[in-house]
Tab-separated table of C-alpha atoms in Angstrom:
chain	number	residue	atom	x	y	z
A	24	MET	CA	139.881	48.550	163.993
A	25	ASP	CA	137.864	45.699	162.589
A	26	GLN	CA	136.504	46.440	159.152
A	27	CYS	CA	133.021	45.485	160.288
A	28	SER	CA	133.023	48.428	162.682
A	29	GLU	CA	134.207	51.064	160.184
A	30	PRO	CA	130.807	51.500	158.465
A	31	ARG	CA	129.528	52.835	161.798
A	32	PHE	CA	131.395	56.037	161.025
A	33	LEU	CA	129.166	56.586	158.012
A	34	PHE	CA	126.285	57.710	160.238
A	35	PRO	CA	128.010	60.750	161.808
A	36	ALA	CA	129.444	61.477	158.346
A	37	LEU	CA	125.850	61.744	157.065
A	38	GLY	CA	125.714	65.007	159.003
A	39	GLY	CA	128.284	66.298	156.521
A	40	LEU	CA	126.379	64.862	153.554
A	41	LEU	CA	123.268	66.811	154.557
A	42	PHE	CA	125.320	70.015	154.835
A	43	GLY	CA	126.738	69.390	151.366
A	44	TYR	CA	123.318	68.572	149.959
A	45	ASP	CA	122.084	71.969	151.127
A	46	ILE	CA	124.933	73.675	149.240
A	47	GLY	CA	124.223	71.802	146.009
A	48	ALA	CA	120.432	72.028	146.197
A	49	THR	CA	120.500	75.752	146.986
A	50	SER	CA	122.441	76.381	143.778
A	51	GLY	CA	119.525	75.077	141.698
A	52	ALA	CA	116.735	76.144	144.065
A	53	SER	CA	117.799	79.793	143.937
A	54	ILE	CA	117.211	79.756	140.156
A	55	SER	CA	113.936	77.824	140.370
A	56	LEU	CA	112.609	80.092	143.120
A	57	GLN	CA	113.183	83.262	141.066
A	58	SER	CA	111.580	82.004	137.864
A	59	ALA	CA	108.159	83.418	136.997
A	60	GLU	CA	107.327	80.207	135.107
A	61	LEU	CA	108.886	77.622	137.443
A	62	SER	CA	108.667	78.937	141.021
A	63	GLY	CA	104.970	78.132	141.435
A	64	THR	CA	104.657	81.150	143.757
A	65	THR	CA	103.440	84.727	143.555
A	66	TRP	CA	106.505	85.978	145.455
A	67	PHE	CA	109.193	84.815	143.013
A	68	SER	CA	110.628	88.284	142.368
A	69	LEU	CA	113.439	88.358	144.940
A	70	SER	CA	115.879	91.203	145.487
A	71	SER	CA	119.611	90.516	145.711
A	72	ILE	CA	119.306	90.854	149.502
A	73	GLN	CA	116.441	88.328	149.650
A	74	LEU	CA	118.335	85.936	147.388
A	75	GLY	CA	121.335	86.299	149.682
A	76	LEU	CA	119.113	85.396	152.656
A	77	VAL	CA	117.840	82.257	150.892
A	78	ALA	CA	121.387	81.162	150.092
A	79	SER	CA	122.885	82.053	153.471
A	80	GLY	CA	119.859	81.455	155.740
A	81	SER	CA	121.023	77.969	156.682
A	82	LEU	CA	124.448	79.411	157.480
A	83	TYR	CA	122.984	81.924	159.912
A	84	GLY	CA	121.157	78.993	161.485
A	85	ALA	CA	124.479	77.164	161.629
A	86	LEU	CA	125.899	80.129	163.530
A	87	GLY	CA	123.121	79.688	166.080
A	88	GLY	CA	123.768	75.955	166.163
A	89	SER	CA	127.451	76.593	166.832
A	90	ILE	CA	126.621	78.862	169.759
A	91	LEU	CA	124.180	76.251	171.052
A	92	ALA	CA	126.851	73.559	170.700
A	93	TYR	CA	129.234	75.640	172.794
A	94	ARG	CA	126.695	75.750	175.619
A	95	VAL	CA	125.291	72.211	175.598
A	96	ALA	CA	127.502	69.858	173.552
A	97	ASP	CA	129.699	68.659	176.433
A	98	PHE	CA	126.592	68.095	178.539
A	99	LEU	CA	124.641	66.230	175.855
A	100	GLY	CA	127.515	64.191	174.483
A	101	ARG	CA	128.504	63.726	170.854
A	102	ARG	CA	125.883	61.047	170.084
A	103	VAL	CA	122.871	62.972	171.426
A	104	GLU	CA	124.136	66.125	169.723
A	105	LEU	CA	124.102	64.322	166.363
A	106	LEU	CA	120.635	62.865	167.029
A	107	THR	CA	119.398	66.402	167.728
A	108	ALA	CA	121.027	67.618	164.519
A	109	ALA	CA	119.220	64.917	162.525
A	110	SER	CA	115.823	65.946	163.938
A	111	LEU	CA	116.515	69.602	163.041
A	112	TYR	CA	117.531	68.584	159.526
A	113	ILE	CA	114.195	66.799	159.101
A	114	SER	CA	112.063	69.647	160.461
A	115	GLY	CA	114.019	72.318	158.561
A	116	ALA	CA	113.737	70.463	155.255
A	117	LEU	CA	109.981	69.993	155.605
A	118	VAL	CA	109.272	73.574	156.724
A	119	THR	CA	111.335	74.941	153.823
A	120	GLY	CA	109.847	72.600	151.234
A	121	PHE	CA	106.251	73.407	152.193
A	122	ALA	CA	106.828	77.131	152.860
A	123	PRO	CA	103.747	79.205	151.852
A	124	ASN	CA	105.711	82.481	151.833
A	125	PHE	CA	109.184	83.986	152.018
A	126	VAL	CA	109.212	84.406	155.822
A	127	VAL	CA	108.394	80.722	156.482
A	128	LEU	CA	111.012	79.758	153.898
A	129	ILE	CA	113.690	81.623	155.852
A	130	ILE	CA	112.481	80.072	159.137
A	131	GLY	CA	112.916	76.629	157.593
A	132	ARG	CA	116.389	77.569	156.344
A	133	LEU	CA	117.329	78.698	159.868
A	134	LEU	CA	116.072	75.439	161.443
A	135	TYR	CA	118.018	73.372	158.949
A	136	GLY	CA	121.062	75.532	159.619
A	137	ILE	CA	120.932	74.924	163.384
A	138	GLY	CA	121.145	71.230	162.507
A	139	ILE	CA	124.197	71.964	160.344
A	140	GLY	CA	125.895	73.791	163.225
A	141	LEU	CA	125.357	70.895	165.636
A	142	ALA	CA	126.319	68.250	163.069
A	143	MET	CA	129.512	69.981	161.972
A	144	HIS	CA	130.542	70.242	165.617
A	145	GLY	CA	129.514	66.771	166.715
A	146	ALA	CA	130.559	64.668	163.713
A	147	PRO	CA	134.319	65.417	163.610
A	148	LEU	CA	134.457	65.323	167.406
A	149	TYR	CA	132.722	61.931	167.594
A	150	ILE	CA	134.889	60.446	164.844
A	151	ALA	CA	138.147	61.868	166.281
A	152	GLU	CA	137.385	60.496	169.743
A	153	THR	CA	136.382	57.016	168.579
A	154	SER	CA	138.914	56.210	165.830
A	155	PRO	CA	142.461	54.767	166.089
A	156	SER	CA	145.255	57.299	165.396
A	157	GLN	CA	146.596	55.432	162.347
A	158	ILE	CA	143.350	55.905	160.389
A	159	ARG	CA	141.948	58.956	162.171
A	160	GLY	CA	142.795	61.271	159.277
A	161	THR	CA	141.068	59.014	156.773
A	162	LEU	CA	137.911	58.640	158.859
A	163	ILE	CA	137.556	62.336	159.693
A	164	SER	CA	138.225	63.212	156.055
A	165	LEU	CA	135.484	60.747	155.151
A	166	LYS	CA	133.069	63.352	156.498
A	167	GLU	CA	134.395	65.799	153.901
A	168	LEU	CA	133.907	63.128	151.233
A	169	PHE	CA	130.295	62.913	152.364
A	170	ILE	CA	129.946	66.706	152.174
A	171	VAL	CA	131.072	66.519	148.553
A	172	LEU	CA	128.791	63.568	147.885
A	173	GLY	CA	125.966	65.657	149.338
A	174	ILE	CA	126.848	68.581	147.058
A	175	LEU	CA	126.756	66.194	144.100
A	176	PHE	CA	123.354	64.830	145.200
A	177	GLY	CA	122.130	68.410	145.517
A	178	TYR	CA	123.312	69.270	142.003
A	179	LEU	CA	121.744	66.061	140.660
A	180	VAL	CA	118.351	66.649	142.292
A	181	GLY	CA	118.524	70.271	141.156
A	182	SER	CA	119.193	69.150	137.582
A	183	LEU	CA	116.257	66.719	137.651
A	184	GLU	CA	113.825	69.243	139.157
A	185	ILE	CA	115.040	72.490	137.565
A	186	ASP	CA	112.345	72.449	134.838
A	187	VAL	CA	109.519	71.344	137.184
A	188	VAL	CA	107.055	73.939	138.488
A	189	GLY	CA	107.813	74.312	142.206
A	190	GLY	CA	110.949	72.218	141.739
A	191	TRP	CA	112.745	74.112	144.505
A	192	ARG	CA	110.362	72.523	147.021
A	193	TYR	CA	111.433	69.024	145.996
A	194	MET	CA	115.099	70.073	146.102
A	195	PHE	CA	114.807	71.176	149.722
A	196	CYS	CA	112.510	68.322	150.890
A	197	PHE	CA	114.718	65.528	149.549
A	198	SER	CA	117.084	65.904	152.522
A	199	ALA	CA	114.403	64.798	155.033
A	200	PRO	CA	114.612	61.015	154.333
A	201	LEU	CA	118.424	61.205	154.348
A	202	ALA	CA	118.271	62.841	157.783
A	203	ALA	CA	115.964	60.050	158.988
A	204	ILE	CA	118.635	57.494	158.024
A	205	MET	CA	121.201	59.507	160.005
A	206	ALA	CA	118.901	59.557	163.050
A	207	VAL	CA	118.314	55.793	162.971
A	208	GLY	CA	122.042	55.129	162.483
A	209	MET	CA	123.150	57.386	165.339
A	210	TRP	CA	120.565	55.742	167.618
A	211	THR	CA	122.424	52.434	167.142
A	212	LEU	CA	125.865	53.878	167.958
A	213	PRO	CA	127.371	54.112	171.470
A	214	SER	CA	128.527	57.284	173.191
A	215	SER	CA	132.136	58.367	172.721
A	216	PRO	CA	134.311	56.473	175.256
A	217	ARG	CA	136.511	59.575	175.724
A	218	TRP	CA	133.443	61.697	176.483
A	219	LEU	CA	132.238	59.168	179.083
A	220	LEU	CA	135.629	59.234	180.814
A	221	LEU	CA	135.830	63.030	180.584
A	222	ARG	CA	132.473	63.388	182.345
A	223	ALA	CA	133.661	61.070	185.117
A	224	VAL	CA	136.866	63.096	185.650
A	225	GLN	CA	134.771	66.279	185.703
A	226	GLY	CA	132.730	64.754	188.557
A	227	LYS	CA	129.607	64.284	186.425
A	228	GLY	CA	129.426	60.543	186.993
A	229	SER	CA	130.994	57.575	188.803
A	230	VAL	CA	134.489	56.770	187.497
A	231	GLU	CA	133.949	53.012	187.758
A	232	ASP	CA	130.495	53.106	186.152
A	233	ASN	CA	131.705	55.311	183.330
A	234	LYS	CA	134.761	53.091	182.811
A	235	LYS	CA	132.428	50.115	182.332
A	236	LYS	CA	130.285	52.108	179.897
A	237	ALA	CA	133.412	53.255	178.040
A	238	ILE	CA	134.668	49.656	177.690
A	239	GLN	CA	131.257	48.571	176.352
A	240	ALA	CA	131.257	51.483	173.907
A	241	LEU	CA	134.802	50.679	172.758
A	242	ARG	CA	133.876	47.014	172.267
A	243	SER	CA	130.950	48.079	170.101
A	244	LEU	CA	133.189	50.388	168.076
A	245	ARG	CA	136.180	48.069	167.705
A	246	GLY	CA	134.276	44.805	167.216
A	247	HIS	CA	134.280	41.682	169.383
A	248	SER	CA	137.680	40.362	168.305
A	249	ARG	CA	139.459	42.502	170.922
A	250	SER	CA	139.918	40.902	174.341
A	251	ASP	CA	138.468	42.550	177.443
A	252	ARG	CA	142.012	43.025	178.750
A	253	VAL	CA	143.126	44.965	175.652
A	254	LEU	CA	140.023	47.156	175.779
A	255	ALA	CA	140.427	47.768	179.517
A	256	ASP	CA	144.088	48.755	179.028
A	257	GLU	CA	143.142	51.230	176.302
A	258	ILE	CA	140.474	52.761	178.538
A	259	ASP	CA	142.914	52.959	181.470
A	260	ASP	CA	145.491	54.744	179.285
A	261	THR	CA	142.892	57.232	178.067
A	262	LEU	CA	141.611	57.842	181.603
A	263	ALA	CA	145.162	58.476	182.813
A	264	SER	CA	145.752	61.056	180.066
A	265	ILE	CA	142.475	62.833	180.902
A	266	LYS	CA	143.351	62.940	184.612
A	267	ALA	CA	146.774	64.346	183.722
A	268	ALA	CA	145.119	67.115	181.712
A	269	TYR	CA	143.072	68.014	184.806
A	270	ALA	CA	145.903	67.600	187.298
A	271	GLU	CA	146.605	71.300	187.757
A	272	GLN	CA	143.004	72.569	187.666
A	273	VAL	CA	139.864	70.662	188.521
A	274	SER	CA	137.292	73.033	187.057
A	275	GLU	CA	135.942	72.633	183.532
A	276	GLY	CA	137.573	74.565	180.743
A	277	ASN	CA	135.913	77.942	180.232
A	278	ILE	CA	135.743	80.466	177.425
A	279	TRP	CA	138.842	82.364	178.593
A	280	GLU	CA	140.928	79.223	178.868
A	281	ILE	CA	140.625	78.756	175.094
A	282	PHE	CA	142.563	82.011	174.677
A	283	GLN	CA	145.466	80.891	176.881
A	284	GLY	CA	148.544	78.726	176.361
A	285	ALA	CA	148.140	75.520	174.370
A	286	SER	CA	144.455	76.155	173.683
A	287	LEU	CA	145.217	79.580	172.171
A	288	LYS	CA	147.868	78.041	169.908
A	289	ALA	CA	145.344	75.397	168.839
A	290	PHE	CA	142.668	78.026	168.182
A	291	ILE	CA	145.039	80.102	166.039
A	292	ILE	CA	145.791	77.023	163.918
A	293	GLY	CA	142.267	75.568	163.720
A	294	GLY	CA	140.351	78.844	163.679
A	295	GLY	CA	142.740	80.326	161.121
A	296	LEU	CA	142.281	77.368	158.785
A	297	VAL	CA	138.468	77.425	158.868
A	298	LEU	CA	138.461	81.224	158.474
A	299	PHE	CA	140.678	81.158	155.379
A	300	GLN	CA	138.691	78.149	154.127
A	301	GLN	CA	135.705	80.467	153.738
A	302	ILE	CA	137.110	83.927	152.955
A	303	THR	CA	139.009	82.595	149.932
A	304	GLY	CA	135.592	82.428	148.256
A	305	GLN	CA	134.613	78.784	148.685
A	306	PRO	CA	130.962	79.315	149.675
A	307	SER	CA	130.488	81.781	146.822
A	308	VAL	CA	131.905	79.482	144.176
A	309	LEU	CA	129.794	76.537	145.397
A	310	TYR	CA	126.486	78.207	146.224
A	311	TYR	CA	126.513	80.141	142.972
A	312	ALA	CA	128.211	77.565	140.712
A	313	THR	CA	125.154	77.314	138.454
A	314	SER	CA	124.926	81.100	138.075
A	315	ILE	CA	128.649	81.372	137.293
A	316	LEU	CA	128.275	78.703	134.612
A	317	GLN	CA	125.335	80.549	133.083
A	318	THR	CA	127.529	83.641	132.624
A	319	ALA	CA	130.202	81.372	131.111
A	320	GLY	CA	127.973	80.506	128.165
A	321	PHE	CA	125.671	77.782	129.486
A	322	ALA	CA	122.610	79.987	129.166
A	323	ALA	CA	119.851	77.478	129.910
A	324	ALA	CA	119.357	76.742	133.588
A	325	SER	CA	119.219	73.001	132.856
A	326	ASP	CA	122.549	73.130	130.930
A	327	ALA	CA	124.301	74.950	133.776
A	328	ALA	CA	122.858	72.498	136.314
A	329	ARG	CA	124.208	69.541	134.317
A	330	VAL	CA	127.684	71.065	134.093
A	331	SER	CA	127.478	71.573	137.868
A	332	ILE	CA	127.043	67.797	138.190
A	333	LEU	CA	130.270	67.230	136.238
A	334	ILE	CA	132.067	69.648	138.555
A	335	GLY	CA	130.574	67.808	141.543
A	336	LEU	CA	131.892	64.472	140.203
A	337	PHE	CA	135.360	65.963	139.806
A	338	LYS	CA	135.129	67.377	143.335
A	339	LEU	CA	134.213	63.913	144.628
A	340	LEU	CA	137.168	62.346	142.796
A	341	MET	CA	139.682	64.840	144.216
A	342	THR	CA	138.253	64.473	147.712
A	343	GLY	CA	138.777	60.714	147.420
A	344	VAL	CA	142.440	61.357	146.646
A	345	ALA	CA	142.800	63.483	149.790
A	346	VAL	CA	140.853	61.074	152.010
A	347	PHE	CA	142.968	58.066	151.129
A	348	LYS	CA	146.319	59.893	151.053
A	349	VAL	CA	146.104	62.261	154.023
A	350	ASP	CA	147.563	59.695	156.454
A	351	ASP	CA	150.370	58.872	153.974
A	352	ILE	CA	151.369	62.224	152.465
A	353	GLY	CA	150.542	64.288	155.553
A	354	ARG	CA	148.523	67.407	156.255
A	355	ARG	CA	151.047	70.162	155.416
A	356	PRO	CA	152.066	69.094	151.870
A	357	LEU	CA	148.436	68.731	150.795
A	358	LEU	CA	147.532	72.094	152.311
A	359	ILE	CA	150.436	73.987	150.723
A	360	GLY	CA	149.924	72.508	147.250
A	361	GLY	CA	146.150	72.885	147.324
A	362	VAL	CA	146.061	76.484	148.577
A	363	GLY	CA	148.549	77.431	145.853
A	364	GLY	CA	146.172	75.937	143.283
A	365	ILE	CA	143.251	77.882	144.776
A	366	ALA	CA	145.149	81.171	144.279
A	367	VAL	CA	145.920	80.365	140.624
A	368	SER	CA	142.276	79.401	139.915
A	369	LEU	CA	140.880	82.608	141.430
A	370	PHE	CA	143.219	84.782	139.361
A	371	LEU	CA	142.151	82.795	136.286
A	372	LEU	CA	138.483	83.517	137.078
A	373	ALA	CA	139.335	87.213	137.401
A	374	ALA	CA	141.165	87.106	134.061
A	375	TYR	CA	138.178	85.425	132.421
A	376	TYR	CA	135.830	88.207	133.496
A	377	LYS	CA	138.329	90.950	132.557
A	378	ILE	CA	139.834	89.902	129.222
A	379	LEU	CA	139.034	86.273	128.379
A	380	ASN	CA	135.231	86.350	128.378
A	381	SER	CA	135.044	84.958	124.840
A	382	PHE	CA	136.603	81.718	126.097
A	383	PRO	CA	134.034	80.029	128.395
A	384	PHE	CA	136.293	76.983	128.812
A	385	VAL	CA	138.588	79.221	130.902
A	386	ALA	CA	135.816	79.723	133.483
A	387	VAL	CA	134.973	76.011	133.567
A	388	GLY	CA	138.676	75.074	133.784
A	389	ALA	CA	139.221	77.585	136.605
A	390	LEU	CA	136.239	76.165	138.498
A	391	LEU	CA	137.650	72.651	138.097
A	392	LEU	CA	141.083	73.789	139.310
A	393	TYR	CA	139.461	75.584	142.241
A	394	VAL	CA	137.378	72.664	143.432
A	395	GLY	CA	140.201	70.164	142.856
A	396	SER	CA	142.686	72.262	144.824
A	397	TYR	CA	140.173	72.986	147.564
A	398	GLN	CA	139.302	69.303	147.964
A	399	VAL	CA	142.898	68.200	148.547
A	400	SER	CA	143.552	71.029	151.016
A	401	PHE	CA	141.105	73.274	152.866
A	402	GLY	CA	138.123	70.964	152.328
A	403	PRO	CA	139.112	67.883	154.334
A	404	ILE	CA	142.199	69.074	156.193
A	405	SER	CA	140.775	72.156	157.923
A	406	TRP	CA	138.145	70.062	159.740
A	407	LEU	CA	140.685	67.305	160.354
A	408	MET	CA	143.099	69.720	162.029
A	409	VAL	CA	140.299	71.294	164.079
A	410	SER	CA	139.316	67.818	165.312
A	411	GLU	CA	142.894	66.906	166.235
A	412	ILE	CA	144.564	70.051	167.493
A	413	PHE	CA	142.628	71.156	170.597
A	414	PRO	CA	143.683	69.867	174.031
A	415	LEU	CA	141.208	67.409	175.541
A	416	ARG	CA	140.384	69.856	178.327
A	417	THR	CA	138.999	72.476	175.911
A	418	ARG	CA	138.289	70.295	172.850
A	419	GLY	CA	134.497	70.553	172.888
A	420	ARG	CA	134.435	74.314	173.415
A	421	GLY	CA	137.397	74.930	171.124
A	422	ILE	CA	135.759	73.092	168.252
A	423	SER	CA	132.546	75.030	168.948
A	424	LEU	CA	134.402	78.325	168.508
A	425	ALA	CA	136.139	77.046	165.367
A	426	VAL	CA	132.787	75.984	163.894
A	427	LEU	CA	131.360	79.378	164.866
A	428	THR	CA	134.258	81.082	163.063
A	429	ASN	CA	133.680	78.868	160.027
A	430	PHE	CA	129.963	79.509	159.675
A	431	GLY	CA	130.228	83.183	160.576
A	432	SER	CA	132.693	83.801	157.760
A	433	ASN	CA	130.765	81.411	155.466
A	434	ALA	CA	127.477	83.260	156.016
A	435	LEU	CA	129.145	86.639	155.534
A	436	VAL	CA	130.850	85.678	152.261
A	437	THR	CA	127.771	83.892	150.873
A	438	PHE	CA	125.461	86.769	151.752
A	439	ALA	CA	127.927	89.359	150.406
A	440	PHE	CA	128.578	87.565	147.103
A	441	SER	CA	125.531	88.875	145.219
A	442	PRO	CA	125.932	92.527	146.377
A	443	LEU	CA	129.722	92.334	145.826
A	444	GLN	CA	129.214	90.978	142.325
A	445	GLU	CA	126.796	93.833	141.675
A	446	TYR	CA	129.006	96.643	143.023
A	447	LEU	CA	132.577	95.411	142.459
A	448	GLY	CA	131.998	93.286	139.409
A	449	PRO	CA	133.028	89.611	139.258
A	450	ALA	CA	136.572	90.317	138.030
A	451	ASN	CA	137.494	92.523	140.996
A	452	MET	CA	135.679	90.207	143.391
A	453	PHE	CA	137.734	87.184	142.322
A	454	LEU	CA	140.898	89.303	142.415
A	455	LEU	CA	140.074	90.080	146.053
A	456	PHE	CA	139.546	86.387	146.843
A	457	GLY	CA	142.825	85.575	145.056
A	458	ALA	CA	144.776	88.054	147.170
A	459	ILE	CA	143.249	86.579	150.344
A	460	SER	CA	144.244	83.084	149.187
A	461	LEU	CA	147.884	84.204	148.944
A	462	LEU	CA	147.672	85.416	152.552
A	463	SER	CA	146.219	82.048	153.557
A	464	LEU	CA	149.168	80.270	151.904
A	465	VAL	CA	151.583	82.315	154.028
A	466	PHE	CA	149.526	81.454	157.135
A	467	VAL	CA	149.709	77.711	156.396
A	468	VAL	CA	153.471	77.743	155.781
A	469	LEU	CA	154.183	79.661	158.999
A	470	ASN	CA	151.657	78.195	161.448
A	471	VAL	CA	150.265	74.762	160.580
A	472	PRO	CA	152.160	71.726	162.019
A	473	GLU	CA	152.184	68.127	160.803
A	474	THR	CA	150.064	65.774	162.945
A	475	LYS	CA	149.906	62.548	160.941
A	476	GLY	CA	150.442	59.368	162.951
A	477	LEU	CA	150.239	61.096	166.352
A	478	THR	CA	147.614	60.235	168.959
A	479	LEU	CA	145.449	63.070	170.269
A	480	GLU	CA	147.438	62.963	173.513
A	481	GLU	CA	150.785	63.154	171.630
A	482	ILE	CA	149.581	66.182	169.656
A	483	GLU	CA	148.783	67.910	172.927
A	484	SER	CA	152.116	67.049	174.558
A	485	LYS	CA	154.492	67.425	171.579
A	486	ILE	CA	153.024	70.198	169.393
A	487	LEU	CA	151.071	72.469	171.719
A	488	LYS	CA	153.508	72.654	174.637
């Protein structure tokens, strides 16, 4: 791919940045919103259930977005899906930021979350279908880098606004201009060539017309240095592989087909990864990072927010390592090493709350180990595998179900964190997450294949058959 065309992939990756920003901003906004002095509202006294709804409201919206993506994503196409996500990000941010009461606040969180659900479905799918196999891992992982960058932005804005009356409003509203950039960028991008050819094979358009559109889209994506003959050959090869996938059955893939044969194997791998990604405690550690740091000795909200920024910078650094090494080292080694580190960090957090609570550096060190391990394993590679592993025939719907699994477990863990912390205590809670992380390590070793260097068609023919 020409280097001039690679920056185009930044626009779908902005969908990930806006998801990450929500995670980081919510960490500070949840403290600002509950403060009698700083909330600027008369309804600042939130119960643990209400606080859980603020933190997880966007995730419940993302669940709805995932269901919506399952129904309409293949019809709309990846580009229009991402444009829709950007518009929902904008509206959700503004409704939340200007919310006059708790109910409107939750409505805004849900709107923003629907945008997350569409973006996290459309972005990896668009990037996977438009990038060459030799750099596909790097480009899809770039979305995870943007998620982390978004988290860091969220922590930074939270730190700057944490002592401002009504600062939580600014934290939530800041995502609106970022979403506008995403919308403008996606408007300039072409549709996915694979999606255009898929629609033609499904009988939803003329094969010749869609081939011409696919060649034009590929030229836009690859740059003008490629000859028409080379582009046409690539389109012909892709069209042949799509027709082969539909040779036995001419109907579109349906919900039951995802639970059969190659698609079931893909769903076990992809769905299992995104499930364990969440139930090992990731949303809890991130959404409540500031609160955890306050219990670790950083009593002032502003101090905890600043330490969160340092953790965000470290997270960004480790994600960079994974992004630029995933196509060299491979998916499995990074997953196995990283998930092992996650288990160690969670047991360290449990030990801190049980017997080492006079040593706050243990909590900070465990958080650093957690985020570093997560960012070289579950963070980028779960979404990468989900984007790669599904057969073309069921890819759109399979990714929808994987995203649904991800956000369902994410919302559950995030919502349950505050009540669990209250009833189990943090030590036992992190012990539970640690035990689950050991199970996830066994799952990775036994089930996850290596896909580096393979085309999407080779993954389907060599790994899933």
